[in-house]
């Protein structure tokens, strides 16, 4: 088809007109924008909180769109501000939001917005007068419905809310949760609590009443496990820390959770108490479990300026026989590249086995065997070690360990070429008192541990000695909870023996290193021989503070008394672990 030049020109002109119309429409649909101008009088702390609230709102929900969208956004900000000030106890607070002096809750505000050019950024004026903060006049706990006259007493001092405190909504809600917790501790598993807050504007006070429905006293019911395919549920029943028929206590449920998660064989432990008692007045408990993969393998690479490169690998089975028995095999080659001969390289091959709840609940059996060569600043050691023992938890505070150890070793100090043979039998025992608030990440409290191990050399040396060490750790939360913790550590050790020379070099005390005195190379913070090699000692006193530098360390070698620390350059290095 042939198109004449005149026809082509007309079509082009029509197309340009359509494009121009589209541009005009798009320009007309450009979104309006607005900002909030906040003015607060009254309580300074509340003023800062409101400024933050408005800033966060504008970041997450910027005022943009057509006139109606802007107006609705301003109304949402005003509603949030009103909720915020009243939740903090400012019940007489006055808050207004206007645009061109027209309140945003009036229809005229929409007209005011539309009178402005669409490209102009509008300003909503938000004015808040907090007024005085209301106080709690009194707190009452009453029964709701049946049994209202026979509520058991609870300790009101544990609620964290008292007469004269600000009528702060978060504090009142927290007190409500604590009231519920207190009644559930007394066996009322199905208790419920609702609150009534009566505000008196004349006295600027609030009366808080918690209405409690206790329900019947509950007993601990049967525990039903589901979800696991690899762990014996018969074994898990033996790990339940309560008996059916005992008075219900939510702390027992949390103890059950800890007993299950500490096994290390589950990815998820979800506990769901029933919503009603059974025919025996007991509360059944359903536990949903998700198995963790039983095996894992990993390897690591590390480097230290003093000890050189090291490579390591491990293999772990967490559920060897179906009752959370664990077996860990570890291999490490260290001191790589630090010596001229292959014999200057150290190694460790170790196997650890643990059987939880062996013979008695809360009592773990353990066994260990290892073959190693240690190449350290103070000595060389070739050894085969064996050990068995029991770990028992007596209470949440007290733990004890006892075992039997045997080792066959050859050792020599760095400064001599003479090897000594040792055939040792030991009985390691320890007692731990744990008053810290966490086993993994403590922020307050303290721990005190006593380790005592008597050794007898059944070889030709026929020597006897003991290693006694007392270590205390204390934790102080200095600022925001968990953000800045000061950990103090003090340790005292001694090795009573009729023949100090008969103590193997590896059993002497040494200071220096991450587990002793940070900033000093392992075994370096103590007395030296004529060739500047660490001697070790039969007594030790250590003190440190973390994250502050260590306070002091003194190692007392046999026959001498030494104090002070030698001047040392802190080593630098890096550690890389790949899993």
Coordinates of C-alpha atoms in Angstrom, one line a residue:
X1 CA 0.0 0.0 0.0
X2 CA 1.3 3.4 -1.0
X3 CA 0.8 6.3 1.4
X4 CA 0.9 9.9 0.2
X5 CA 3.1 12.4 1.9
X6 CA 0.0 14.4 3.0
X7 CA -1.5 11.3 4.7
X8 CA 1.7 10.5 6.5
X9 CA 2.0 14.0 7.8
X10 CA -1.6 13.9 9.2
X11 CA -0.9 10.6 10.9
X12 CA 2.3 11.9 12.5
X13 CA 0.5 15.0 13.8
X14 CA -2.2 12.8 15.3
X15 CA 0.4 10.7 17.0
X16 CA 2.1 13.7 18.5
X17 CA -1.3 15.0 19.8
X18 CA -1.9 11.6 21.6
X19 CA 1.6 11.7 23.1
X20 CA 1.1 15.3 24.3
X21 CA -2.2 14.3 26.0
X22 CA -0.5 11.4 27.8
X23 CA 2.2 13.7 29.1
X24 CA -0.4 16.2 30.3
X25 CA -2.3 13.4 32.1
X26 CA 0.8 12.0 33.7
X27 CA 1.9 15.4 34.9
X28 CA -1.6 16.0 36.3
X29 CA -1.4 12.7 38.2
X30 CA 1.8 13.6 40.0
X31 CA 1.6 12.6 43.7
X32 CA 1.3 15.2 46.4
X33 CA 3.7 15.2 49.4
X34 CA 3.5 16.5 52.9
X35 CA 5.5 16.7 56.1
X36 CA 4.6 16.8 59.8
X37 CA 5.7 19.9 61.9
X38 CA 5.6 18.7 65.5
X39 CA 5.4 21.0 68.5
X40 CA 5.3 19.5 72.0
X41 CA 4.9 21.3 75.4
X42 CA 5.0 19.7 78.8
X43 CA 6.9 16.5 79.7
X44 CA 10.4 16.6 78.0
X45 CA 10.9 12.9 77.9
X46 CA 7.5 12.4 76.3
X47 CA 8.4 15.1 73.8
X48 CA 11.5 13.1 72.7
X49 CA 9.5 10.0 72.4
X50 CA 6.9 11.7 70.2
X51 CA 9.5 13.2 68.0
X52 CA 10.9 9.7 67.4
X53 CA 7.4 8.3 66.8
X54 CA 6.7 10.9 64.1
X55 CA 10.1 10.4 62.5
X56 CA 9.6 6.7 62.3
X57 CA 6.2 7.1 60.8
X58 CA 7.4 9.5 58.1
X59 CA 10.2 7.0 57.2
X60 CA 8.0 3.9 57.0
X61 CA 4.8 5.6 55.7
X62 CA 5.7 8.8 53.9
X63 CA 2.9 11.2 53.3
X64 CA 2.4 10.9 49.6
X65 CA -0.5 10.5 47.1
X66 CA -3.6 12.5 46.4
X67 CA -5.3 14.9 48.8
X68 CA -7.3 12.2 50.5
X69 CA -4.3 10.0 51.0
X70 CA -2.4 13.0 52.7
X71 CA -5.3 13.7 54.9
X72 CA -5.7 10.1 56.0
X73 CA -2.0 9.9 56.7
X74 CA -2.1 13.0 59.0
X75 CA -5.1 11.5 60.8
X76 CA -3.2 8.3 61.4
X77 CA -0.3 10.2 62.9
X78 CA -2.6 12.1 65.2
X79 CA -4.2 8.8 66.3
X80 CA -0.9 7.3 67.1
X81 CA 0.2 10.3 69.1
X82 CA -3.0 10.3 71.1
X83 CA -2.5 6.6 71.9
X84 CA 1.1 7.1 72.8
X85 CA 0.5 10.0 75.3
X86 CA -2.4 8.2 77.0
X87 CA -0.5 4.9 77.3
X88 CA 2.2 6.8 79.2
X89 CA -0.3 8.2 81.7
X90 CA -1.0 11.6 80.2
X91 CA -4.8 11.3 80.2
X92 CA -5.4 15.1 79.9
X93 CA -3.1 15.5 77.0
X94 CA -4.4 17.6 74.0
X95 CA -3.2 16.9 70.5
X96 CA -4.4 18.6 67.3
X97 CA -3.3 18.4 63.7
X98 CA -4.2 21.1 61.2
X99 CA -3.5 22.2 57.6
X100 CA -3.9 25.9 57.0
X101 CA -5.4 26.1 60.5
X102 CA -8.1 23.6 59.6
X103 CA -8.3 20.5 61.8
X104 CA -7.7 17.3 59.9
X105 CA -10.9 15.7 61.3
X106 CA -13.0 18.3 59.5
X107 CA -14.1 18.1 55.8
X108 CA -12.6 21.6 55.3
X109 CA -9.1 20.2 55.6
X110 CA -9.5 18.3 52.3
X111 CA -10.6 21.5 50.6
X112 CA -7.6 23.3 52.0
X113 CA -5.2 20.6 50.7
X114 CA -6.7 20.8 47.2
X115 CA -6.3 24.6 47.0
X116 CA -2.5 24.1 47.0
X117 CA -0.6 23.3 43.8
X118 CA 0.1 19.6 43.5
X119 CA 3.8 20.2 43.2
X120 CA 3.9 22.0 46.6
X121 CA 4.9 20.1 49.7
X122 CA 2.3 20.6 52.4
X123 CA 2.9 21.0 56.1
X124 CA 0.6 19.5 58.7
X125 CA 1.0 21.3 62.1
X126 CA 0.8 18.8 64.9
X127 CA 0.6 20.4 68.4
X128 CA 0.7 18.4 71.6
X129 CA 0.3 19.6 75.2
X130 CA 1.1 16.5 77.4
X131 CA -0.3 18.0 80.6
X132 CA 0.5 16.4 83.9
X133 CA 1.2 12.6 84.2
X134 CA -1.4 10.7 86.2
X135 CA -0.4 8.5 89.1
X136 CA -1.6 5.1 90.3
X137 CA -3.9 5.7 93.2
X138 CA -4.4 2.1 94.2
X139 CA -4.1 -1.5 93.0
X140 CA -6.7 -4.2 93.8
X141 CA -6.9 -7.9 92.9
X142 CA -10.4 -9.4 93.0
X143 CA -12.0 -12.5 91.8
X144 CA -14.2 -12.5 88.8
X145 CA -17.3 -14.7 88.8
X146 CA -17.4 -17.8 91.0
X147 CA -14.9 -17.9 93.8
X148 CA -14.5 -14.2 94.0
X149 CA -14.3 -14.1 97.7
X150 CA -11.7 -16.8 98.1
X151 CA -8.7 -15.8 96.1
X152 CA -5.4 -17.0 97.5
X153 CA -2.9 -14.2 98.5
X154 CA 0.0 -13.3 96.3
X155 CA 3.0 -11.1 97.0
X156 CA 2.1 -7.7 95.7
X157 CA 5.7 -6.5 95.9
X158 CA 6.5 -8.8 92.9
X159 CA 4.2 -6.9 90.5
X160 CA 6.5 -4.0 89.8
X161 CA 3.7 -1.6 90.2
X162 CA 2.7 0.3 93.4
X163 CA 0.6 3.3 94.5
X164 CA 2.3 6.5 93.5
X165 CA 3.9 5.1 90.3
X166 CA 3.0 6.7 86.9
X167 CA -0.1 5.2 85.3
X168 CA 2.0 3.8 82.6
X169 CA 0.2 1.3 80.3
X170 CA 3.3 -0.9 79.7
X171 CA 3.8 -1.2 83.5
X172 CA 0.2 -2.0 84.0
X173 CA 0.3 -4.7 81.3
X174 CA 3.5 -6.2 82.8
X175 CA 1.8 -6.2 86.2
X176 CA -1.2 -8.1 84.7
X177 CA 1.2 -10.7 83.3
X178 CA 2.9 -11.1 86.7
X179 CA -0.5 -11.5 88.5
X180 CA -1.3 -14.3 86.1
X181 CA 2.1 -15.9 86.6
X182 CA 1.8 -15.7 90.4
X183 CA -1.6 -17.6 90.3
X184 CA -0.3 -20.2 87.9
X185 CA 2.6 -20.8 90.3
X186 CA 0.0 -21.8 92.9
X187 CA -1.4 -24.5 90.6
X188 CA -4.1 -22.5 88.7
X189 CA -2.9 -23.5 85.2
X190 CA -6.0 -22.3 83.5
X191 CA -6.2 -18.9 85.3
X192 CA -7.0 -15.8 83.4
X193 CA -6.7 -12.1 84.3
X194 CA -8.4 -9.0 82.9
X195 CA -7.8 -5.5 84.0
X196 CA -9.9 -2.5 84.7
X197 CA -8.4 1.0 84.9
X198 CA -10.6 3.8 86.2
X199 CA -9.2 7.3 85.5
X200 CA -10.2 10.2 87.8
X201 CA -9.4 13.5 85.9
X202 CA -10.2 15.6 89.0
X203 CA -7.5 13.9 91.1
X204 CA -5.3 13.0 88.1
X205 CA -5.1 9.4 89.3
X206 CA -6.0 5.9 88.2
X207 CA -7.4 3.0 90.1
X208 CA -6.1 -0.4 88.7
X209 CA -8.1 -3.5 89.3
X210 CA -7.1 -7.0 88.2
X211 CA -10.0 -9.4 87.9
X212 CA -8.9 -13.0 88.3
X213 CA -10.7 -16.2 87.2
X214 CA -8.6 -18.9 88.8
X215 CA -10.3 -22.0 87.5
X216 CA -9.7 -25.3 89.3
X217 CA -6.3 -26.3 90.9
X218 CA -4.4 -28.3 88.3
X219 CA -2.0 -31.2 88.6
X220 CA 0.8 -32.1 86.2
X221 CA -0.6 -34.4 83.6
X222 CA 0.9 -36.9 81.1
X223 CA 3.6 -35.7 78.7
X224 CA 3.0 -36.8 75.1
X225 CA 5.9 -36.6 72.6
X226 CA 5.5 -36.4 68.9
X227 CA 7.6 -35.6 65.8
X228 CA 10.8 -37.4 66.6
X229 CA 11.8 -40.4 64.6
X230 CA 15.3 -41.0 65.9
X231 CA 15.1 -40.5 69.7
X232 CA 13.4 -43.1 71.9
X233 CA 10.3 -41.6 73.5
X234 CA 10.6 -44.1 76.3
X235 CA 13.9 -42.5 77.1
X236 CA 12.4 -39.0 76.8
X237 CA 9.7 -40.0 79.4
X238 CA 12.5 -40.8 81.9
X239 CA 13.9 -37.3 81.3
X240 CA 10.6 -35.6 82.3
X241 CA 11.4 -33.7 85.6
X242 CA 8.1 -34.2 87.3
X243 CA 5.5 -36.9 88.1
X244 CA 1.9 -37.0 87.1
X245 CA -0.3 -35.8 89.9
X246 CA 2.2 -33.2 91.2
X247 CA 0.8 -29.6 91.7
X248 CA 1.1 -27.7 88.5
X249 CA 3.9 -25.2 88.3
X250 CA 5.0 -23.4 85.0
X251 CA 8.6 -23.6 86.2
X252 CA 8.4 -27.4 85.8
X253 CA 7.3 -27.0 82.2
X254 CA 10.3 -24.7 81.5
X255 CA 12.6 -27.2 83.2
X256 CA 11.2 -29.9 80.8
X257 CA 12.1 -27.6 77.9
X258 CA 15.6 -27.2 79.2
X259 CA 16.0 -30.9 79.7
X260 CA 15.0 -31.5 76.1
X261 CA 17.0 -28.7 74.4
X262 CA 20.2 -29.5 76.4
X263 CA 20.3 -33.0 74.7
X264 CA 21.4 -31.2 71.5
X265 CA 19.4 -33.7 69.2
X266 CA 16.4 -31.4 68.4
X267 CA 16.1 -28.4 66.2
X268 CA 12.8 -27.4 67.6
X269 CA 11.1 -28.1 71.0
X270 CA 7.5 -26.9 71.1
X271 CA 5.6 -27.4 74.3
X272 CA 1.8 -27.0 74.3
X273 CA -0.1 -27.5 77.6
X274 CA -3.7 -28.5 77.1
X275 CA -6.5 -25.9 77.4
X276 CA -8.6 -28.1 79.7
X277 CA -8.0 -30.6 82.5
X278 CA -8.6 -34.3 82.0
X279 CA -11.0 -36.4 84.1
X280 CA -8.2 -36.7 86.8
X281 CA -7.8 -33.0 87.2
X282 CA -4.5 -33.1 85.4
X283 CA -3.2 -30.9 82.6
X284 CA -1.8 -33.0 79.7
X285 CA 1.2 -31.6 78.0
X286 CA 2.0 -32.1 74.3
X287 CA 5.6 -31.8 73.1
X288 CA 6.3 -31.4 69.4
X289 CA 9.9 -32.2 68.4
X290 CA 11.9 -31.8 65.2
X291 CA 15.0 -33.9 65.0
X292 CA 18.3 -32.5 64.3
X293 CA 20.6 -34.2 61.8
X294 CA 22.5 -36.7 64.0
X295 CA 25.9 -36.4 62.3
X296 CA 28.1 -33.4 61.6
X297 CA 31.6 -32.9 60.3
X298 CA 33.9 -29.9 60.2
X299 CA 37.4 -28.7 59.9
X300 CA 39.4 -25.6 61.0
X301 CA 42.6 -23.7 60.3
X302 CA 44.3 -21.5 62.8
X303 CA 47.5 -19.5 63.1
X304 CA 49.3 -18.1 66.2
X305 CA 52.6 -16.3 66.1
X306 CA 54.0 -18.4 68.9
X307 CA 52.6 -21.8 68.0
X308 CA 52.3 -21.6 64.2
X309 CA 49.7 -23.1 62.0
X310 CA 47.3 -25.8 63.0
X311 CA 44.7 -27.8 61.1
X312 CA 41.9 -29.7 62.7
X313 CA 38.9 -31.8 61.9
X314 CA 36.0 -33.4 63.8
X315 CA 33.2 -35.8 63.3
X316 CA 30.2 -36.0 65.7
X317 CA 27.3 -38.3 66.1
X318 CA 24.7 -36.8 68.5
X319 CA 22.4 -39.8 68.9
X320 CA 24.5 -43.0 68.6
X321 CA 22.1 -45.5 70.1
X322 CA 18.8 -43.6 70.1
X323 CA 19.1 -42.1 73.6
X324 CA 21.1 -39.0 72.8
X325 CA 24.5 -40.7 73.3
X326 CA 27.2 -38.6 71.7
X327 CA 30.5 -39.6 70.1
X328 CA 33.0 -36.9 69.0
X329 CA 36.2 -37.7 67.1
X330 CA 38.7 -34.9 66.9
X331 CA 42.1 -34.7 65.1
X332 CA 44.5 -31.8 65.1
X333 CA 48.0 -31.2 63.8
X334 CA 49.7 -28.1 65.2
X335 CA 53.0 -26.3 65.5
X336 CA 53.3 -26.6 61.7
X337 CA 56.3 -24.8 60.3
X338 CA 57.7 -23.8 63.6
X339 CA 60.5 -26.4 63.8
X340 CA 63.0 -27.9 61.4
X341 CA 62.1 -31.5 62.0
X342 CA 58.8 -33.5 61.7
X343 CA 59.2 -34.3 65.3
X344 CA 58.7 -30.6 66.1
X345 CA 55.1 -31.0 64.9
X346 CA 52.4 -31.6 67.5
X347 CA 49.2 -33.6 67.1
X348 CA 46.1 -34.8 68.9
X349 CA 43.7 -37.7 68.1
X350 CA 40.9 -37.8 70.6
X351 CA 37.5 -39.6 71.1
X352 CA 34.9 -38.4 73.6
X353 CA 31.7 -40.4 74.5
X354 CA 28.9 -39.2 76.6
X355 CA 25.8 -41.1 77.8
X356 CA 23.2 -38.8 79.4
X357 CA 21.1 -40.0 82.3
X358 CA 23.2 -43.0 82.9
X359 CA 21.8 -45.1 85.8
X360 CA 20.1 -42.0 87.4
X361 CA 18.3 -39.0 85.9
X362 CA 20.6 -36.0 85.7
X363 CA 23.7 -38.1 85.8
X364 CA 25.9 -38.4 82.7
X365 CA 28.6 -40.9 82.1
X366 CA 31.6 -39.9 80.0
X367 CA 34.7 -41.6 78.6
X368 CA 37.7 -40.2 76.8
X369 CA 40.8 -41.6 75.0
X370 CA 43.5 -39.6 73.2
X371 CA 46.9 -39.9 71.7
X372 CA 48.9 -36.7 71.5
X373 CA 52.2 -35.0 71.1
X374 CA 52.5 -31.6 72.7
X375 CA 55.1 -29.1 71.5
X376 CA 54.8 -26.1 73.8
X377 CA 57.1 -23.3 75.0
X378 CA 57.8 -25.2 78.3
X379 CA 58.0 -28.8 77.3
X380 CA 57.6 -31.7 74.9
X381 CA 55.1 -34.5 75.7
X382 CA 54.1 -37.7 74.1
X383 CA 51.2 -39.4 75.8
X384 CA 48.3 -41.8 75.7
X385 CA 45.4 -40.7 78.0
X386 CA 42.3 -42.4 79.1
X387 CA 39.5 -41.2 81.3
X388 CA 36.0 -42.2 82.6
X389 CA 33.7 -40.3 84.9
X390 CA 30.3 -39.2 86.1
X391 CA 28.7 -35.7 86.0
X392 CA 25.8 -35.2 88.2
X393 CA 23.5 -32.2 88.6
X394 CA 22.4 -32.0 92.3
X395 CA 20.3 -28.8 91.9
X396 CA 20.1 -25.7 89.6
X397 CA 23.1 -24.4 91.7
X398 CA 25.2 -27.4 92.5
X399 CA 27.0 -29.8 90.1
X400 CA 29.7 -32.4 90.9
X401 CA 32.0 -34.4 88.7
X402 CA 34.2 -37.4 89.6
X403 CA 36.2 -39.7 87.5
X404 CA 39.2 -42.0 87.0
X405 CA 42.1 -41.0 84.7
X406 CA 45.2 -42.9 83.5
X407 CA 48.0 -41.8 81.3
X408 CA 51.3 -43.1 80.0
X409 CA 53.7 -40.3 78.9
X410 CA 57.2 -39.3 78.0
X411 CA 58.1 -35.7 78.7
X412 CA 61.1 -33.4 78.6
X413 CA 61.7 -29.7 79.2
X414 CA 62.7 -27.5 76.3
X415 CA 66.1 -26.8 77.8
X416 CA 67.1 -30.5 78.1
X417 CA 67.3 -33.6 75.9
X418 CA 66.5 -36.1 78.7
X419 CA 63.0 -37.7 78.5
X420 CA 61.2 -38.8 81.7
X421 CA 58.7 -41.7 81.8
X422 CA 55.4 -41.3 83.8
X423 CA 52.6 -43.8 84.5
X424 CA 49.9 -41.9 86.3
X425 CA 46.6 -42.8 87.8
X426 CA 44.4 -39.9 88.9
X427 CA 41.0 -39.4 90.5
X428 CA 39.7 -36.0 89.2
X429 CA 36.8 -34.4 91.1
X430 CA 35.2 -31.0 91.0
X431 CA 32.3 -29.1 92.6
X432 CA 30.6 -26.2 90.9
X433 CA 28.4 -23.7 92.6
X434 CA 26.7 -21.7 89.8
X435 CA 24.7 -18.6 90.8
X436 CA 25.1 -16.9 87.4
X437 CA 21.9 -16.0 85.5
X438 CA 22.9 -18.0 82.4
X439 CA 25.2 -20.9 81.6
X440 CA 25.9 -19.6 78.1
X441 CA 25.9 -15.8 78.3
X442 CA 26.0 -14.7 82.0
X443 CA 25.5 -11.0 82.8
X444 CA 25.0 -11.1 86.6
X445 CA 25.8 -13.5 89.4
X446 CA 28.9 -15.6 90.1
X447 CA 30.4 -19.1 89.8
X448 CA 32.8 -20.9 92.2
X449 CA 34.5 -24.1 91.2
X450 CA 36.9 -26.3 93.2
X451 CA 39.0 -28.9 91.3
X452 CA 40.9 -31.6 93.1
X453 CA 42.9 -34.3 91.4
X454 CA 45.2 -36.6 93.4
X455 CA 47.8 -38.5 91.2
X456 CA 49.9 -41.5 91.8
X457 CA 52.8 -42.5 89.6
X458 CA 52.7 -46.3 89.4
X459 CA 55.9 -46.5 87.4
X460 CA 59.5 -46.5 88.7
X461 CA 59.2 -42.9 90.0
X462 CA 56.6 -44.0 92.6
X463 CA 55.6 -40.4 93.3
X464 CA 52.4 -38.9 94.6
X465 CA 51.0 -35.4 94.2
X466 CA 47.7 -33.5 94.1
X467 CA 46.4 -30.6 92.0
X468 CA 44.1 -28.3 93.9
X469 CA 42.6 -25.2 92.2
X470 CA 39.8 -22.9 93.3
X471 CA 38.4 -20.5 90.6
X472 CA 35.8 -17.8 91.0
X473 CA 34.0 -15.8 88.4
X474 CA 31.7 -12.8 88.9
X475 CA 29.6 -10.9 86.4
X476 CA 28.4 -7.3 86.6
X477 CA 26.0 -5.7 84.2
X478 CA 27.2 -2.1 84.0
X479 CA 24.9 -0.3 81.6
X480 CA 22.0 -1.5 79.4
X481 CA 21.0 -5.1 80.2
X482 CA 23.5 -7.4 78.5
X483 CA 25.3 -4.6 76.6
X484 CA 28.2 -4.0 78.8
X485 CA 29.3 -6.7 81.2
X486 CA 32.4 -6.8 83.4
X487 CA 33.6 -10.3 84.2
X488 CA 36.0 -10.7 87.0
X489 CA 38.1 -13.9 87.5
X490 CA 40.3 -15.0 90.3
X491 CA 42.1 -18.4 90.6
X492 CA 44.3 -20.0 93.3
X493 CA 46.1 -23.2 92.9
X494 CA 48.6 -25.4 94.7
X495 CA 50.1 -28.9 94.3
X496 CA 51.0 -30.4 97.6
X497 CA 53.6 -33.3 97.3
X498 CA 56.5 -34.8 99.2
X499 CA 58.6 -34.6 96.0
X500 CA 58.2 -31.5 93.9
X501 CA 60.6 -32.7 91.3
X502 CA 58.4 -35.7 90.7
X503 CA 55.6 -33.6 89.2
X504 CA 55.5 -34.0 85.4
X505 CA 56.0 -30.7 83.6
X506 CA 52.5 -30.8 82.0
X507 CA 50.9 -30.9 85.5
X508 CA 52.6 -27.8 86.8
X509 CA 50.9 -24.4 86.7
X510 CA 51.6 -21.9 83.9
X511 CA 50.2 -18.4 83.3
X512 CA 49.5 -16.7 80.1
X513 CA 47.0 -17.2 77.2
X514 CA 43.3 -16.6 76.7
X515 CA 42.2 -18.9 79.5
X516 CA 44.6 -17.3 82.0
X517 CA 46.1 -13.9 81.4
X518 CA 45.2 -12.3 78.1
X519 CA 48.0 -10.4 76.3
X520 CA 50.6 -12.9 77.1
X521 CA 51.6 -15.9 75.0
X522 CA 50.6 -19.3 76.5
X523 CA 52.9 -20.3 79.4
X524 CA 54.9 -17.0 79.1
X525 CA 53.7 -15.0 82.1
X526 CA 55.8 -16.6 84.8
X527 CA 59.3 -17.5 86.0
X528 CA 62.0 -18.5 83.4
X529 CA 65.1 -20.6 83.5
X530 CA 68.6 -19.4 82.4
X531 CA 67.6 -20.0 78.8
X532 CA 64.4 -17.9 79.1
X533 CA 62.2 -21.0 78.9
X534 CA 59.0 -21.2 81.1
X535 CA 59.5 -23.2 84.3
X536 CA 56.0 -23.5 85.6
X537 CA 55.3 -23.7 89.3
X538 CA 53.6 -25.6 92.0
X539 CA 51.4 -22.7 93.0
X540 CA 49.5 -20.0 91.1
X541 CA 47.5 -16.9 91.8
X542 CA 45.7 -15.3 88.9
X543 CA 43.3 -12.4 88.6
X544 CA 41.7 -10.8 85.5
X545 CA 39.0 -8.5 84.4
X546 CA 37.3 -8.6 81.0
X547 CA 36.9 -6.6 78.9
X548 CA 39.5 -4.7 80.9
X549 CA 43.2 -5.9 80.7
X550 CA 44.2 -8.6 83.2
X551 CA 44.9 -7.4 86.7
X552 CA 47.7 -9.6 87.8
X553 CA 49.2 -13.1 87.7
X554 CA 51.8 -14.7 89.8
X555 CA 53.3 -18.2 89.3
X556 CA 55.3 -19.6 92.2
X557 CA 57.8 -22.2 91.1
X558 CA 59.2 -24.9 93.4
X559 CA 61.5 -23.6 96.0
X560 CA 61.1 -19.9 95.1
X561 CA 58.7 -17.0 95.4
X562 CA 58.2 -14.7 92.5
X563 CA 55.9 -11.7 92.0
X564 CA 55.3 -9.3 89.2
X565 CA 55.0 -9.9 85.5
X566 CA 57.8 -10.0 83.0
X567 CA 57.5 -7.4 80.2
X568 CA 56.2 -9.1 77.0
X569 CA 55.0 -8.0 73.6
X570 CA 51.4 -9.1 73.0
X571 CA 51.3 -11.6 70.2
X572 CA 49.0 -11.0 67.2
X573 CA 47.4 -13.6 65.0
X574 CA 44.2 -14.8 63.5
X575 CA 41.9 -17.8 63.7
X576 CA 39.8 -19.2 60.8
X577 CA 37.2 -21.9 61.4
X578 CA 35.3 -23.5 58.5
X579 CA 32.3 -25.8 59.1

